[in-house]
Amino acid sequence: MIKKTIKYLHQRRLTLTFLLIGLVLLLFIFIPLGKMIFSSSPSTLWNTLLDKEVRDSIWLSIYTALIATAFGLFFGVPLAYFLARHSFPGKRLVESLIDVPIVVPHIAAGIALLFVFGKSYLAGKAFDAIGIHFRDAVAGIVIAMIFVSVPFLINSAKQGFEEVDERLEKVARTLGASPWQTFFKISLPLARRSIFGGTVMMWARSISEFGAVLVLTSHPSIASILVYERLEAHGLEYALPVASVLIIITIVIFVALRYFTYRSKKQ
Amino acid sequence: MIRLENLTVNLKQFTLSGINLEVKRGEYFIILGPTGAGKTLLLETIAGLRRSDSGSIFIDDIDITRMEPERRKIGFVYQDYALFPHLSVRENIIFGLKCRRAHKIAIVMKLLQLAKLLNIAQLIERRPETLSGGEKQIVSLARALSTDPDVVLLDEPISALDPQQREGVQNELKDICKKLNRTFIHVTHNFEEAIALGDRIAVLSEGRLIQSGTPEEIFRHPNSEFVARFAMTRNIFAGLVTDDGYGGSIFTIDNNKLEVMTELRGQLHASIRPEDILISRDVLISSARNSIKGKITRVDDRGATLYVTVSTTTEFVCLVTRRSYEELGLSEGSEAYITFKASAVHVF
């Protein structure tokens, strides 16, 4: 019996080694999250939720991220399709530039945006004329979120379109589909899983954005900024419950999304 | 009728140059060429999926060279079928009609007609991934036929099938072409497929059409090494396959009746490899079912081996080693018997 077990373990030594190594990382991720959630008592969390400022900021995070993602879809999906289907000189460069917002410090990204959307600058002036401001306004939160998180959507959608066999589009054309019909009936449905995945990533990344938003709009404050402000002004004790609530809400939303995408994958 | 005049396509690495071709309505036309000859490129250009750099394409004397693919009335069948994976068989077949906003009743009628013609009624509600290769191919053909194209282009349509399915699909393709009186242009690298299916064959090599004609013309007088090398290593005959009355099959060429092993019947082709034919001075008593008397009319010296042509009413080329040829004391003009097994004859 013991011999058998030893033999079994011996055969599985690669699997077991990797599992143990991986476990370290899993604990590194789970322990802080768990401590965060369980360090505040349920009543404290409930009271935090009753705080209007907290509720408003979380709601603001969620819906500005939704708006940012909607813009991302509208502009990003066509760009992704274009990049997936065409090659042109400098394409590599364009693709690298798309990734830049992911790698620059987000404070710097915010400052860069300020130099374009600030009132005395080009785009800022133009939008000012139609009454849209980006300093300390919802629109500022949205553009900061788009800037730093749209690469996730573009890259994922592009990969999805690249995986669609071009011959399917060609066959559709010979059958009488126009280029538009081909896109909406063949390419888009076949890439939908990647686009959806990218959408979720973009939205998630938008909710968690802090640096770029801080530069443009600290008031009204989204949840991440509220956590920071409370930490600065009142200390850890006040910041913790807000952070916990934010984490719990995000986890619930993501587990739900995962569940639904997994189900549609099975079908 | 479809006509290509001086069609040229320049790509970075490859050029399709000066293609001239005319295929009549109801004709089954084969474009034969090795991998990399530009076969797919030619079909995609005809379908309008690629721009040609010069030359013209006409269907029934209408110039379609600059027409969008969706307006050309050309159906396309790809090698690995290219069925839309997110749609059912039914939705795949009616896709084109829906795009053209055909009337609901017209769509149902067409679906029923195709299901009956191609015998796929039982597949209609299935998903593409649950179909066998042969079934996918037939569905792909049904989809291409749904919009009543003038010309159907088939890119290696049976190469991906296993041998059992291949024969069935092959016969079905030709039947459909004749039944519907549509023009079929089928590209392949497979010689036997080309001979079995083609009313006419054109040979494509390195982006040029180098020969066209009936299968007999192409294989009797090949002008490309690619075809010649194949033709030389096979005895290819056209003939009639009938029952022998004992459950076997007889292949009749001219006055010779060969015993063969096949389930097929009708006007077909057969090939025998030269190395599968034995030559002897006298009748050979053996288990081989075919033995024919003839006369040596030609000897091709290849060094250690010889290609010996033995003529009866038909010519058979046999491969023998120099040594056995000399030991048998054979020479041009002498009589000889040729012997081969029924299983050495491949009918297609």
Coordinates of C-alpha atoms in Angstrom, one line a residue, chain A residues 144-260:
Chain A
A144 CA -8.6 58.4 -18.0
M145 CA -10.2 55.0 -17.8
I146 CA -10.4 54.6 -21.6
F147 CA -6.8 55.6 -22.0
V148 CA -5.3 53.1 -19.6
S149 CA -7.6 50.2 -20.2
V150 CA -8.7 50.1 -23.8
P151 CA -5.5 48.2 -24.9
F152 CA -6.9 45.1 -23.2
L153 CA -10.0 45.3 -25.3
I154 CA -8.2 46.0 -28.5
N155 CA -5.7 43.2 -28.1
S156 CA -8.2 40.6 -27.1
A157 CA -10.6 41.5 -29.9
K158 CA -7.8 41.6 -32.4
Q159 CA -6.7 38.1 -31.4
G160 CA -10.3 37.0 -31.7
F161 CA -10.6 38.3 -35.2
E162 CA -7.2 36.8 -36.2
E163 CA -8.5 33.4 -35.1
V164 CA -11.5 33.7 -37.5
D165 CA -10.6 31.8 -40.7
E166 CA -10.5 34.3 -43.5
R167 CA -11.9 31.8 -45.9
L168 CA -15.2 31.9 -43.9
E169 CA -15.4 35.5 -44.8
K170 CA -14.5 34.8 -48.4
V171 CA -17.2 32.1 -48.7
A172 CA -19.7 34.5 -47.2
R173 CA -18.9 37.0 -49.9
T174 CA -19.3 34.5 -52.7
L175 CA -22.7 33.6 -51.3
G176 CA -23.9 37.1 -51.6
A177 CA -23.0 38.8 -48.3
S178 CA -21.8 42.4 -48.5
P179 CA -18.7 43.3 -46.5
W180 CA -20.9 44.7 -43.8
Q181 CA -23.1 41.6 -43.7
T182 CA -20.0 39.4 -43.6
F183 CA -18.6 41.3 -40.6
F184 CA -21.8 41.3 -38.6
K185 CA -22.9 37.7 -39.5
I186 CA -19.6 35.9 -39.6
S187 CA -16.6 37.7 -38.2
L188 CA -18.2 39.4 -35.2
P189 CA -20.2 36.3 -33.9
L190 CA -17.1 34.1 -34.3
A191 CA -14.9 36.5 -32.4
R192 CA -17.5 37.3 -29.7
R193 CA -15.9 35.3 -27.0
S194 CA -12.6 37.1 -27.2
I195 CA -14.4 40.5 -27.5
F196 CA -16.4 39.7 -24.5
G197 CA -13.3 38.6 -22.6
G198 CA -11.6 41.9 -23.6
T199 CA -14.7 43.9 -22.6
V200 CA -14.7 42.3 -19.1
M201 CA -11.0 43.0 -18.7
M202 CA -11.3 46.6 -19.8
W203 CA -14.2 47.2 -17.5
A204 CA -12.3 45.6 -14.6
R205 CA -9.2 47.6 -15.3
S206 CA -11.3 50.7 -15.5
I207 CA -12.9 50.1 -12.1
S208 CA -9.5 49.6 -10.5
E209 CA -7.9 52.7 -12.1
F210 CA -6.4 55.2 -9.7
G211 CA -3.4 57.2 -10.9
A212 CA -4.6 58.6 -14.2
V213 CA -8.0 59.5 -12.7
L214 CA -6.4 61.2 -9.7
V215 CA -4.6 63.6 -12.0
L216 CA -7.7 64.6 -13.9
T217 CA -10.6 64.2 -11.5
S218 CA -10.2 63.7 -7.8
H219 CA -13.8 65.0 -7.2
P220 CA -16.3 63.5 -7.6
S221 CA -14.2 60.6 -6.3
I222 CA -14.4 57.1 -7.6
A223 CA -14.0 54.3 -5.0
S224 CA -10.3 53.8 -5.4
I225 CA -9.7 57.5 -4.8
L226 CA -12.0 57.5 -1.8
V227 CA -10.0 54.7 -0.3
Y228 CA -6.9 56.7 -0.8
E229 CA -8.4 59.9 0.6
R230 CA -9.6 58.2 3.7
L231 CA -6.3 56.5 4.2
E232 CA -4.5 59.9 4.0
A233 CA -7.0 61.9 6.1
H234 CA -8.1 59.4 8.7
G235 CA -5.8 56.4 8.6
L236 CA -6.0 52.7 7.8
E237 CA -9.0 52.1 10.0
Y238 CA -11.3 54.3 7.9
A239 CA -9.9 53.2 4.6
L240 CA -10.2 49.5 5.2
P241 CA -13.9 48.9 5.2
V242 CA -14.3 50.9 2.0
A243 CA -11.6 48.8 0.4
S244 CA -13.2 45.6 1.6
V245 CA -16.6 46.6 0.2
L246 CA -15.0 47.5 -3.1
I247 CA -13.2 44.1 -3.3
I248 CA -16.3 42.1 -2.3
I249 CA -18.4 43.8 -5.0
T250 CA -15.7 43.3 -7.7
I251 CA -15.3 39.6 -6.7
V252 CA -19.1 39.0 -6.9
I253 CA -19.3 40.6 -10.3
F254 CA -16.4 38.7 -11.7
V255 CA -17.4 35.3 -10.4
A256 CA -20.8 35.9 -11.9
L257 CA -19.4 36.9 -15.3
R258 CA -17.0 33.9 -15.3
Y259 CA -19.9 31.6 -14.5
F260 CA -22.0 33.0 -17.4

